[in-house]
């Protein structure tokens, strides 16, 4: 499969089945051999309205999924090199730059796209060479893609379904793992124009770095050690700043309402655990705020959200393990005048596969929680 060619099999005439077939919406997963691909398989295999019709990875030919993921052997699925022709939706779990080259051919045939990489998250084409080191091959599609954070873009995601039925592309740019926890922790403050200065101190488990073996990810390097990385400009800063500016514009009518959102100071760390992200967001507010005001803002924002829990005590990543839930804690520090907002998530579920399925549900008019009802694992 060449870098600029979508992995497609079959002809247009025999490709499609109706999305509403009794056996479920036919979906395919490209990049099924990685950690995020495995989570997509695990969750979609039990989705009540989905039928997995293809797992795709470069150079595979009917390879049993258990050769890549032993725990998925009961699914009986195999991995091939091509997207099957009947797929109505394709999930991409690929490194940056790969999906952008493959998506155009698929959307021409009416396939809905959910990209878990960064290729359709950013709206400004100039951000791609700056943050990801490549020129986007289809900048015209960026403005038509929807940032796939349902709590912030629910209406836009739901509108993609009717748009697709009318012949328009349906592209979801699923958020990064760090931005998900960070943005949900900060969204009520951004809408209120309260972010005067912002420092985000984030921690991630090793699975967030992907499955490709690298020396710095060996057990002997990660165990009993914490390491900062991405110093001076982690790629996820771009989408954090983009979305905080949008929230300010929606909430108080100005993209400049949150001065701290214009130059986010973001420092991620790798910690010796497998799953989980904790984002601690230190905010100097634009004006004094009380705990009572913060409680009101966060209750109003998240009272009806199925996957966001605002909690009274600082949360731990273990409390959301294996689930699509985010736990958020916000606290006004009377001594310093700062606000601390903490978000925790499972980076492979709400930070990746689960959130992508949540967005997919909205696009296809399904219950938003379908396939995602599992509770966190403990201990």
mmCIF file of C-alpha atoms in Angstrom:
data_model
loop_
_atom_site.group_PDB
_atom_site.id
_atom_site.type_symbol
_atom_site.label_atom_id
_atom_site.label_comp_id
_atom_site.label_asym_id
_atom_site.label_seq_id
_atom_site.Cartn_x
_atom_site.Cartn_y
_atom_site.Cartn_z
ATOM 1 C CA UNK A 1 0.000 0.000 0.000
ATOM 2 C CA UNK A 2 1.538 3.308 -1.032
ATOM 3 C CA UNK A 3 1.562 6.270 1.337
ATOM 4 C CA UNK A 4 -0.803 8.280 -0.820
ATOM 5 C CA UNK A 5 -3.313 5.535 -1.561
ATOM 6 C CA UNK A 6 -6.276 4.469 0.543
ATOM 7 C CA UNK A 7 -6.333 0.724 1.280
ATOM 8 C CA UNK A 8 -9.573 -0.094 -0.577
ATOM 9 C CA UNK A 9 -10.806 -3.378 -2.012
ATOM 10 C CA UNK A 10 -13.718 -4.088 -4.328
ATOM 11 C CA UNK A 11 -15.758 -1.916 -6.647
ATOM 12 C CA UNK A 12 -18.171 0.908 -5.973
ATOM 13 C CA UNK A 13 -21.089 -1.242 -7.154
ATOM 14 C CA UNK A 14 -20.550 -3.986 -4.551
ATOM 15 C CA UNK A 15 -19.003 -1.889 -1.780
ATOM 16 C CA UNK A 16 -21.941 -0.606 0.242
ATOM 17 C CA UNK A 17 -24.567 -2.134 2.414
ATOM 18 C CA UNK A 18 -27.280 -0.022 3.976
ATOM 19 C CA UNK A 19 -26.106 1.597 7.235
ATOM 20 C CA UNK A 20 -29.240 0.499 9.026
ATOM 21 C CA UNK A 21 -28.935 -3.254 8.402
ATOM 22 C CA UNK A 22 -30.225 -5.399 11.224
ATOM 23 C CA UNK A 23 -26.744 -6.787 11.796
ATOM 24 C CA UNK A 24 -25.312 -3.363 12.562
ATOM 25 C CA UNK A 25 -23.431 -0.517 10.925
ATOM 26 C CA UNK A 26 -20.431 -2.003 9.083
ATOM 27 C CA UNK A 27 -17.171 -0.463 10.300
ATOM 28 C CA UNK A 28 -13.483 -0.963 9.630
ATOM 29 C CA UNK A 29 -10.442 -0.133 11.771
ATOM 30 C CA UNK A 30 -7.221 0.948 10.071
ATOM 31 C CA UNK A 31 -4.231 0.558 12.361
ATOM 32 C CA UNK A 32 -5.727 -2.345 14.279
ATOM 33 C CA UNK A 33 -2.416 -3.740 15.545
ATOM 34 C CA UNK A 34 -1.588 -0.820 17.876
ATOM 35 C CA UNK A 35 -2.853 -0.133 21.374
ATOM 36 C CA UNK A 36 -5.607 2.244 20.263
ATOM 37 C CA UNK A 37 -6.624 -0.132 17.483
ATOM 38 C CA UNK A 38 -6.953 -2.914 20.048
ATOM 39 C CA UNK A 39 -9.204 -0.764 22.231
ATOM 40 C CA UNK A 40 -11.392 0.040 19.232
ATOM 41 C CA UNK A 41 -11.795 -3.679 18.571
ATOM 42 C CA UNK A 42 -12.498 -4.455 22.237
ATOM 43 C CA UNK A 43 -15.203 -1.810 22.510
ATOM 44 C CA UNK A 44 -16.774 -2.088 19.052
ATOM 45 C CA UNK A 45 -16.992 -5.890 19.292
ATOM 46 C CA UNK A 46 -19.626 -5.391 22.011
ATOM 47 C CA UNK A 47 -21.334 -2.363 20.490
ATOM 48 C CA UNK A 48 -25.033 -3.164 20.006
ATOM 49 C CA UNK A 49 -25.332 -1.318 16.675
ATOM 50 C CA UNK A 50 -21.995 -2.109 15.024
ATOM 51 C CA UNK A 51 -20.593 -4.922 12.913
ATOM 52 C CA UNK A 52 -16.809 -5.012 12.456
ATOM 53 C CA UNK A 53 -16.247 -5.925 8.813
ATOM 54 C CA UNK A 54 -12.509 -5.321 8.577
ATOM 55 C CA UNK A 55 -9.315 -4.832 10.521
ATOM 56 C CA UNK A 56 -6.531 -3.262 8.502
ATOM 57 C CA UNK A 57 -2.756 -3.033 8.875
ATOM 58 C CA UNK A 58 0.019 -2.727 6.351
ATOM 59 C CA UNK A 59 1.140 -5.970 4.740
ATOM 60 C CA UNK A 60 -1.332 -8.279 6.508
ATOM 61 C CA UNK A 61 -3.278 -11.048 4.756
ATOM 62 C CA UNK A 62 -5.955 -12.772 6.842
ATOM 63 C CA UNK A 63 -3.710 -12.654 9.884
ATOM 64 C CA UNK A 64 -5.547 -13.722 13.068
ATOM 65 C CA UNK A 65 -5.951 -10.796 15.446
ATOM 66 C CA UNK A 66 -4.502 -12.857 18.303
ATOM 67 C CA UNK A 67 -1.061 -12.628 16.709
ATOM 68 C CA UNK A 68 -1.131 -8.919 17.555
ATOM 69 C CA UNK A 69 -3.515 -8.934 20.528
ATOM 70 C CA UNK A 70 -3.911 -12.270 22.281
ATOM 71 C CA UNK A 71 -6.759 -10.974 24.449
ATOM 72 C CA UNK A 72 -8.895 -10.372 21.342
ATOM 73 C CA UNK A 73 -8.726 -13.971 20.095
ATOM 74 C CA UNK A 74 -12.371 -14.684 21.048
ATOM 75 C CA UNK A 75 -13.527 -12.187 18.404
ATOM 76 C CA UNK A 76 -12.282 -14.498 15.633
ATOM 77 C CA UNK A 77 -11.329 -11.461 13.556
ATOM 78 C CA UNK A 78 -8.487 -11.293 11.067
ATOM 79 C CA UNK A 79 -6.288 -8.440 9.859
ATOM 80 C CA UNK A 80 -5.917 -7.608 6.174
ATOM 81 C CA UNK A 81 -4.319 -4.934 4.035
ATOM 82 C CA UNK A 82 -7.495 -3.387 2.594
ATOM 83 C CA UNK A 83 -10.631 -1.646 3.818
ATOM 84 C CA UNK A 84 -13.538 -3.905 2.823
ATOM 85 C CA UNK A 85 -15.970 -2.393 0.331
ATOM 86 C CA UNK A 86 -19.025 -2.567 2.598
ATOM 87 C CA UNK A 87 -17.587 -0.350 5.353
ATOM 88 C CA UNK A 88 -19.862 2.616 6.097
ATOM 89 C CA UNK A 89 -17.422 4.090 8.624
ATOM 90 C CA UNK A 90 -13.669 3.800 9.054
ATOM 91 C CA UNK A 91 -11.725 4.466 12.237
ATOM 92 C CA UNK A 92 -8.106 5.483 11.634
ATOM 93 C CA UNK A 93 -5.550 4.834 14.387
ATOM 94 C CA UNK A 94 -2.394 5.818 12.547
ATOM 95 C CA UNK A 95 0.611 8.126 13.041
ATOM 96 C CA UNK A 96 0.332 11.726 11.903
ATOM 97 C CA UNK A 97 0.252 12.269 8.158
ATOM 98 C CA UNK A 98 -0.962 8.774 7.252
ATOM 99 C CA UNK A 99 -4.733 9.228 7.379
ATOM 100 C CA UNK A 100 -4.696 12.537 5.492
ATOM 101 C CA UNK A 101 -3.434 10.744 2.400
ATOM 102 C CA UNK A 102 -6.047 7.970 2.607
ATOM 103 C CA UNK A 103 -9.225 9.792 3.607
ATOM 104 C CA UNK A 104 -10.066 11.689 0.372
ATOM 105 C CA UNK A 105 -10.767 8.558 -1.653
ATOM 106 C CA UNK A 106 -13.004 7.135 1.076
ATOM 107 C CA UNK A 107 -15.112 10.255 1.551
ATOM 108 C CA UNK A 108 -15.714 10.390 -2.194
ATOM 109 C CA UNK A 109 -17.545 7.101 -1.705
ATOM 110 C CA UNK A 110 -19.612 8.345 1.231
ATOM 111 C CA UNK A 111 -17.646 6.641 3.995
ATOM 112 C CA UNK A 112 -17.727 8.380 7.388
ATOM 113 C CA UNK A 113 -14.275 8.974 8.859
ATOM 114 C CA UNK A 114 -13.211 9.009 12.497
ATOM 115 C CA UNK A 115 -9.502 9.840 12.637
ATOM 116 C CA UNK A 116 -7.832 9.253 16.008
ATOM 117 C CA UNK A 117 -4.604 10.794 14.752
ATOM 118 C CA UNK A 118 -4.050 14.550 14.459
ATOM 119 C CA UNK A 119 -4.634 14.935 10.717
ATOM 120 C CA UNK A 120 -8.076 16.561 11.016
ATOM 121 C CA UNK A 121 -7.973 18.143 14.479
ATOM 122 C CA UNK A 122 -6.528 21.510 13.520
ATOM 123 C CA UNK A 123 -8.420 24.022 11.384
ATOM 124 C CA UNK A 124 -5.461 26.138 10.230
ATOM 125 C CA UNK A 125 -3.353 24.389 7.551
ATOM 126 C CA UNK A 126 -0.309 26.396 8.678
ATOM 127 C CA UNK A 127 -0.365 24.545 11.993
ATOM 128 C CA UNK A 128 0.585 21.246 10.380
ATOM 129 C CA UNK A 129 4.103 22.093 9.199
ATOM 130 C CA UNK A 130 4.679 24.008 12.439
ATOM 131 C CA UNK A 131 3.564 21.290 14.866
ATOM 132 C CA UNK A 132 3.709 18.048 12.848
ATOM 133 C CA UNK A 133 6.291 18.704 10.167
ATOM 134 C CA UNK A 134 4.177 18.081 7.062
ATOM 135 C CA UNK A 135 2.080 20.074 4.621
ATOM 136 C CA UNK A 136 -1.512 18.918 4.791
ATOM 137 C CA UNK A 137 -2.456 17.337 1.439
ATOM 138 C CA UNK A 138 -6.120 18.403 1.659
ATOM 139 C CA UNK A 139 -6.364 21.702 3.538
ATOM 140 C CA UNK A 140 -9.826 22.217 2.037
ATOM 141 C CA UNK A 141 -11.136 19.415 4.246
ATOM 142 C CA UNK A 142 -9.902 20.873 7.538
ATOM 143 C CA UNK A 143 -12.669 23.442 7.819
ATOM 144 C CA UNK A 144 -15.264 20.725 7.184
ATOM 145 C CA UNK A 145 -13.932 18.326 9.824
ATOM 146 C CA UNK A 146 -15.419 18.435 13.320
ATOM 147 C CA UNK A 147 -13.252 18.291 16.419
ATOM 148 C CA UNK A 148 -14.522 15.132 18.059
ATOM 149 C CA UNK A 149 -14.923 16.157 21.702
ATOM 150 C CA UNK A 150 -18.656 15.500 22.186
ATOM 151 C CA UNK A 151 -19.010 17.563 25.350
ATOM 152 C CA UNK A 152 -17.896 20.640 23.392
ATOM 153 C CA UNK A 153 -19.060 19.815 19.827
ATOM 154 C CA UNK A 154 -22.166 17.658 20.228
ATOM 155 C CA UNK A 155 -24.380 19.568 17.794
ATOM 156 C CA UNK A 156 -21.721 19.731 15.085
ATOM 157 C CA UNK A 157 -21.057 15.990 15.360
ATOM 158 C CA UNK A 158 -24.742 15.154 15.170
ATOM 159 C CA UNK A 159 -25.071 17.370 12.070
ATOM 160 C CA UNK A 160 -22.477 15.283 10.204
ATOM 161 C CA UNK A 161 -24.961 12.442 9.786
ATOM 162 C CA UNK A 162 -27.531 14.408 7.755
ATOM 163 C CA UNK A 163 -24.705 16.165 5.909
ATOM 164 C CA UNK A 164 -23.268 12.813 4.875
ATOM 165 C CA UNK A 165 -26.681 11.658 3.694
ATOM 166 C CA UNK A 166 -26.738 14.754 1.499
ATOM 167 C CA UNK A 167 -23.388 13.936 -0.073
ATOM 168 C CA UNK A 168 -21.081 16.041 2.097
ATOM 169 C CA UNK A 169 -18.036 14.545 3.823
ATOM 170 C CA UNK A 170 -18.352 13.357 7.408
ATOM 171 C CA UNK A 171 -14.942 13.674 9.062
ATOM 172 C CA UNK A 172 -14.320 13.557 12.799
ATOM 173 C CA UNK A 173 -10.908 14.646 14.065
ATOM 174 C CA UNK A 174 -10.807 12.847 17.414
ATOM 175 C CA UNK A 175 -8.933 14.831 20.101
ATOM 176 C CA UNK A 176 -5.588 13.880 21.539
ATOM 177 C CA UNK A 177 -5.372 12.215 24.936
ATOM 178 C CA UNK A 178 -3.817 15.160 26.795
ATOM 179 C CA UNK A 179 -6.175 17.761 25.273
ATOM 180 C CA UNK A 180 -9.229 15.743 26.300
ATOM 181 C CA UNK A 181 -8.434 15.827 30.017
ATOM 182 C CA UNK A 182 -7.097 19.379 29.812
ATOM 183 C CA UNK A 183 -9.974 20.895 27.849
ATOM 184 C CA UNK A 184 -12.698 19.267 29.919
ATOM 185 C CA UNK A 185 -10.992 20.487 33.092
ATOM 186 C CA UNK A 186 -10.776 24.038 31.714
ATOM 187 C CA UNK A 187 -13.867 24.464 29.522
ATOM 188 C CA UNK A 188 -16.127 26.150 32.120
ATOM 189 C CA UNK A 189 -13.361 28.644 32.935
ATOM 190 C CA UNK A 190 -12.713 29.371 29.255
ATOM 191 C CA UNK A 191 -16.395 29.984 28.511
ATOM 192 C CA UNK A 192 -16.459 32.498 31.351
ATOM 193 C CA UNK A 193 -13.295 34.263 30.138
ATOM 194 C CA UNK A 194 -11.448 33.438 33.353
ATOM 195 C CA UNK A 195 -8.105 32.122 32.076
ATOM 196 C CA UNK A 196 -5.631 34.930 32.583
ATOM 197 C CA UNK A 197 -2.527 32.739 32.755
ATOM 198 C CA UNK A 198 -2.290 28.968 32.338
ATOM 199 C CA UNK A 199 0.230 26.270 33.210
ATOM 200 C CA UNK A 200 -0.703 22.636 32.563
ATOM 201 C CA UNK A 201 1.316 19.953 34.362
ATOM 202 C CA UNK A 202 0.296 16.585 32.890
ATOM 203 C CA UNK A 203 1.223 12.951 33.551
ATOM 204 C CA UNK A 204 0.663 9.968 31.247
ATOM 205 C CA UNK A 205 1.071 6.219 31.401
ATOM 206 C CA UNK A 206 3.415 4.501 28.974
ATOM 207 C CA UNK A 207 0.676 3.256 26.631
ATOM 208 C CA UNK A 208 0.199 6.867 25.546
ATOM 209 C CA UNK A 209 3.515 6.626 23.702
ATOM 210 C CA UNK A 210 2.221 3.847 21.458
ATOM 211 C CA UNK A 211 3.356 0.298 20.856
ATOM 212 C CA UNK A 212 6.448 0.875 18.746
ATOM 213 C CA UNK A 213 9.520 -0.192 20.784
ATOM 214 C CA UNK A 214 11.879 2.632 21.691
ATOM 215 C CA UNK A 215 14.837 2.621 24.085
ATOM 216 C CA UNK A 216 13.338 5.247 26.395
ATOM 217 C CA UNK A 217 10.212 3.107 26.816
ATOM 218 C CA UNK A 218 11.970 -0.058 27.970
ATOM 219 C CA UNK A 219 10.980 -1.304 31.422
ATOM 220 C CA UNK A 220 14.393 -0.549 32.852
ATOM 221 C CA UNK A 221 14.111 3.071 31.720
ATOM 222 C CA UNK A 222 10.515 3.750 32.758
ATOM 223 C CA UNK A 223 10.275 1.821 36.025
ATOM 224 C CA UNK A 224 10.834 3.898 39.183
ATOM 225 C CA UNK A 225 11.321 7.042 37.107
ATOM 226 C CA UNK A 226 9.371 10.127 36.015
ATOM 227 C CA UNK A 227 10.502 12.002 32.919
ATOM 228 C CA UNK A 228 9.391 15.310 31.406
ATOM 229 C CA UNK A 229 9.281 15.451 27.615
ATOM 230 C CA UNK A 230 7.982 17.714 24.865
ATOM 231 C CA UNK A 231 9.653 20.613 26.649
ATOM 232 C CA UNK A 232 9.138 23.887 24.831
ATOM 233 C CA UNK A 233 6.197 22.832 22.689
ATOM 234 C CA UNK A 234 4.344 19.527 22.787
ATOM 235 C CA UNK A 235 2.218 19.008 19.674
ATOM 236 C CA UNK A 236 -1.015 18.854 21.657
ATOM 237 C CA UNK A 237 -0.633 22.519 22.581
ATOM 238 C CA UNK A 238 -1.987 23.457 19.147
ATOM 239 C CA UNK A 239 -5.418 21.910 19.683
ATOM 240 C CA UNK A 240 -5.609 23.059 23.307
ATOM 241 C CA UNK A 241 -5.073 26.671 22.236
ATOM 242 C CA UNK A 242 -7.457 26.296 19.285
ATOM 243 C CA UNK A 243 -10.297 24.986 21.432
ATOM 244 C CA UNK A 244 -9.795 27.382 24.349
ATOM 245 C CA UNK A 245 -9.982 30.317 21.917
ATOM 246 C CA UNK A 246 -13.211 28.918 20.490
ATOM 247 C CA UNK A 247 -14.716 28.513 23.952
ATOM 248 C CA UNK A 248 -13.902 32.119 24.791
ATOM 249 C CA UNK A 249 -15.543 33.290 21.589
ATOM 250 C CA UNK A 250 -18.670 31.258 22.298
ATOM 251 C CA UNK A 251 -18.892 32.152 25.957
ATOM 252 C CA UNK A 252 -18.075 35.848 26.130
ATOM 253 C CA UNK A 253 -17.911 36.784 22.470
ATOM 254 C CA UNK A 254 -14.164 37.081 22.023
ATOM 255 C CA UNK A 255 -11.440 34.620 21.065
ATOM 256 C CA UNK A 256 -9.094 36.849 23.108
ATOM 257 C CA UNK A 257 -11.195 36.602 26.275
ATOM 258 C CA UNK A 258 -8.687 34.206 27.855
ATOM 259 C CA UNK A 259 -5.172 35.687 27.647
ATOM 260 C CA UNK A 260 -3.706 32.509 29.089
ATOM 261 C CA UNK A 261 -5.084 30.474 26.200
ATOM 262 C CA UNK A 262 -2.954 32.315 23.656
ATOM 263 C CA UNK A 263 0.299 30.818 24.935
ATOM 264 C CA UNK A 264 -0.396 27.705 26.971
ATOM 265 C CA UNK A 265 2.534 26.538 29.094
ATOM 266 C CA UNK A 266 2.141 22.764 28.819
ATOM 267 C CA UNK A 267 4.568 20.214 30.264
ATOM 268 C CA UNK A 268 3.824 16.468 29.965
ATOM 269 C CA UNK A 269 5.533 13.727 31.963
ATOM 270 C CA UNK A 270 5.885 9.982 31.455
ATOM 271 C CA UNK A 271 5.151 8.039 34.628
ATOM 272 C CA UNK A 272 5.608 4.300 35.348
ATOM 273 C CA UNK A 273 2.049 3.071 34.838
ATOM 274 C CA UNK A 274 0.350 1.514 31.823
ATOM 275 C CA UNK A 275 -2.814 3.608 31.455
ATOM 276 C CA UNK A 276 -4.067 6.945 32.618
ATOM 277 C CA UNK A 277 -3.640 10.697 32.281
ATOM 278 C CA UNK A 278 -3.805 13.364 34.952
ATOM 279 C CA UNK A 279 -3.807 16.990 33.815
ATOM 280 C CA UNK A 280 -3.312 19.549 36.582
ATOM 281 C CA UNK A 281 -4.226 22.985 35.211
ATOM 282 C CA UNK A 282 -2.952 25.969 37.201
ATOM 283 C CA UNK A 283 -4.923 29.098 36.300
ATOM 284 C CA UNK A 284 -4.382 32.723 37.267
ATOM 285 C CA UNK A 285 -7.943 33.988 36.734
ATOM 286 C CA UNK A 286 -8.717 37.248 34.968
ATOM 287 C CA UNK A 287 -10.595 38.359 38.074
ATOM 288 C CA UNK A 288 -11.094 37.040 41.613
ATOM 289 C CA UNK A 289 -13.383 34.001 41.850
ATOM 290 C CA UNK A 290 -14.895 32.121 44.760
ATOM 291 C CA UNK A 291 -15.326 28.400 45.266
ATOM 292 C CA UNK A 292 -19.070 28.864 45.126
ATOM 293 C CA UNK A 293 -18.825 30.487 41.690
ATOM 294 C CA UNK A 294 -16.596 27.690 40.419
ATOM 295 C CA UNK A 295 -18.955 25.036 41.732
ATOM 296 C CA UNK A 296 -21.802 26.726 39.876
ATOM 297 C CA UNK A 297 -19.885 26.974 36.607
ATOM 298 C CA UNK A 298 -18.858 23.298 36.624
ATOM 299 C CA UNK A 299 -22.274 22.044 37.716
ATOM 300 C CA UNK A 300 -23.940 23.978 34.910
ATOM 301 C CA UNK A 301 -21.436 22.650 32.365
ATOM 302 C CA UNK A 302 -21.458 18.980 33.302
ATOM 303 C CA UNK A 303 -24.619 18.119 35.257
ATOM 304 C CA UNK A 304 -26.137 16.287 32.281
ATOM 305 C CA UNK A 305 -22.965 14.814 30.790
ATOM 306 C CA UNK A 306 -22.954 10.991 30.851
ATOM 307 C CA UNK A 307 -19.175 10.644 31.020
ATOM 308 C CA UNK A 308 -17.997 13.665 33.034
ATOM 309 C CA UNK A 309 -18.038 13.501 36.825
ATOM 310 C CA UNK A 310 -17.208 16.603 38.884
ATOM 311 C CA UNK A 311 -15.867 15.414 42.232
ATOM 312 C CA UNK A 312 -15.205 17.100 45.567
ATOM 313 C CA UNK A 313 -11.766 15.566 46.129
ATOM 314 C CA UNK A 314 -8.756 15.375 43.796
ATOM 315 C CA UNK A 315 -9.308 12.278 41.588
ATOM 316 C CA UNK A 316 -6.904 9.465 40.742
ATOM 317 C CA UNK A 317 -6.398 7.844 37.336
ATOM 318 C CA UNK A 318 -7.285 4.461 38.829
ATOM 319 C CA UNK A 319 -10.845 5.695 39.364
ATOM 320 C CA UNK A 320 -11.524 5.783 35.608
ATOM 321 C CA UNK A 321 -9.427 2.812 34.443
ATOM 322 C CA UNK A 322 -10.949 1.005 31.474
ATOM 323 C CA UNK A 323 -13.905 3.386 31.212
ATOM 324 C CA UNK A 324 -14.993 6.325 29.077
ATOM 325 C CA UNK A 325 -15.334 8.542 32.133
ATOM 326 C CA UNK A 326 -13.461 11.714 33.040
ATOM 327 C CA UNK A 327 -13.302 12.922 36.638
ATOM 328 C CA UNK A 328 -12.789 16.633 37.254
ATOM 329 C CA UNK A 329 -11.952 18.546 40.398
ATOM 330 C CA UNK A 330 -11.771 22.345 40.642
ATOM 331 C CA UNK A 331 -10.527 24.357 43.602
ATOM 332 C CA UNK A 332 -10.059 28.059 44.314
ATOM 333 C CA UNK A 333 -6.911 28.729 46.331
ATOM 334 C CA UNK A 334 -7.707 31.682 48.566
ATOM 335 C CA UNK A 335 -4.062 32.099 49.571
ATOM 336 C CA UNK A 336 -2.619 32.452 46.060
ATOM 337 C CA UNK A 337 -5.699 33.602 44.178
ATOM 338 C CA UNK A 338 -5.172 30.819 41.648
ATOM 339 C CA UNK A 339 -7.581 28.142 40.453
ATOM 340 C CA UNK A 340 -6.553 24.486 40.206
ATOM 341 C CA UNK A 341 -8.538 22.322 37.760
ATOM 342 C CA UNK A 342 -7.663 18.625 37.546
ATOM 343 C CA UNK A 343 -8.855 16.125 34.945
ATOM 344 C CA UNK A 344 -8.182 12.372 34.909
ATOM 345 C CA UNK A 345 -8.995 9.820 32.204
ATOM 346 C CA UNK A 346 -7.994 6.485 30.759
ATOM 347 C CA UNK A 347 -5.863 7.627 27.834
ATOM 348 C CA UNK A 348 -6.844 4.638 25.661
ATOM 349 C CA UNK A 349 -10.597 4.938 26.267
ATOM 350 C CA UNK A 350 -11.879 8.482 26.846
ATOM 351 C CA UNK A 351 -8.538 9.750 25.569
ATOM 352 C CA UNK A 352 -8.791 7.746 22.347
ATOM 353 C CA UNK A 353 -11.008 4.786 21.351
ATOM 354 C CA UNK A 354 -13.972 5.395 23.663
ATOM 355 C CA UNK A 355 -14.235 9.040 22.743
ATOM 356 C CA UNK A 356 -14.026 8.185 19.049
ATOM 357 C CA UNK A 357 -16.932 5.773 19.458
ATOM 358 C CA UNK A 358 -18.877 8.403 21.411
ATOM 359 C CA UNK A 359 -18.474 10.769 18.446
ATOM 360 C CA UNK A 360 -19.350 7.985 15.973
ATOM 361 C CA UNK A 361 -22.572 7.368 17.899
ATOM 362 C CA UNK A 362 -23.566 10.997 17.457
ATOM 363 C CA UNK A 363 -22.769 10.995 13.737
ATOM 364 C CA UNK A 364 -24.927 7.922 13.161
ATOM 365 C CA UNK A 365 -27.805 9.048 15.355
ATOM 366 C CA UNK A 366 -27.242 6.362 18.001
ATOM 367 C CA UNK A 367 -27.484 6.751 21.778
ATOM 368 C CA UNK A 368 -24.299 8.551 22.758
ATOM 369 C CA UNK A 369 -23.435 5.976 25.411
ATOM 370 C CA UNK A 370 -23.907 2.920 23.155
ATOM 371 C CA UNK A 371 -21.066 0.451 23.600
ATOM 372 C CA UNK A 372 -19.492 2.582 26.326
ATOM 373 C CA UNK A 373 -21.469 1.732 29.442
ATOM 374 C CA UNK A 374 -18.743 -0.326 31.117
ATOM 375 C CA UNK A 375 -17.760 0.811 34.612
ATOM 376 C CA UNK A 376 -14.146 1.476 35.595
ATOM 377 C CA UNK A 377 -11.954 -1.443 36.643
ATOM 378 C CA UNK A 378 -10.654 -1.746 40.193
ATOM 379 C CA UNK A 379 -8.298 -2.426 41.828
#
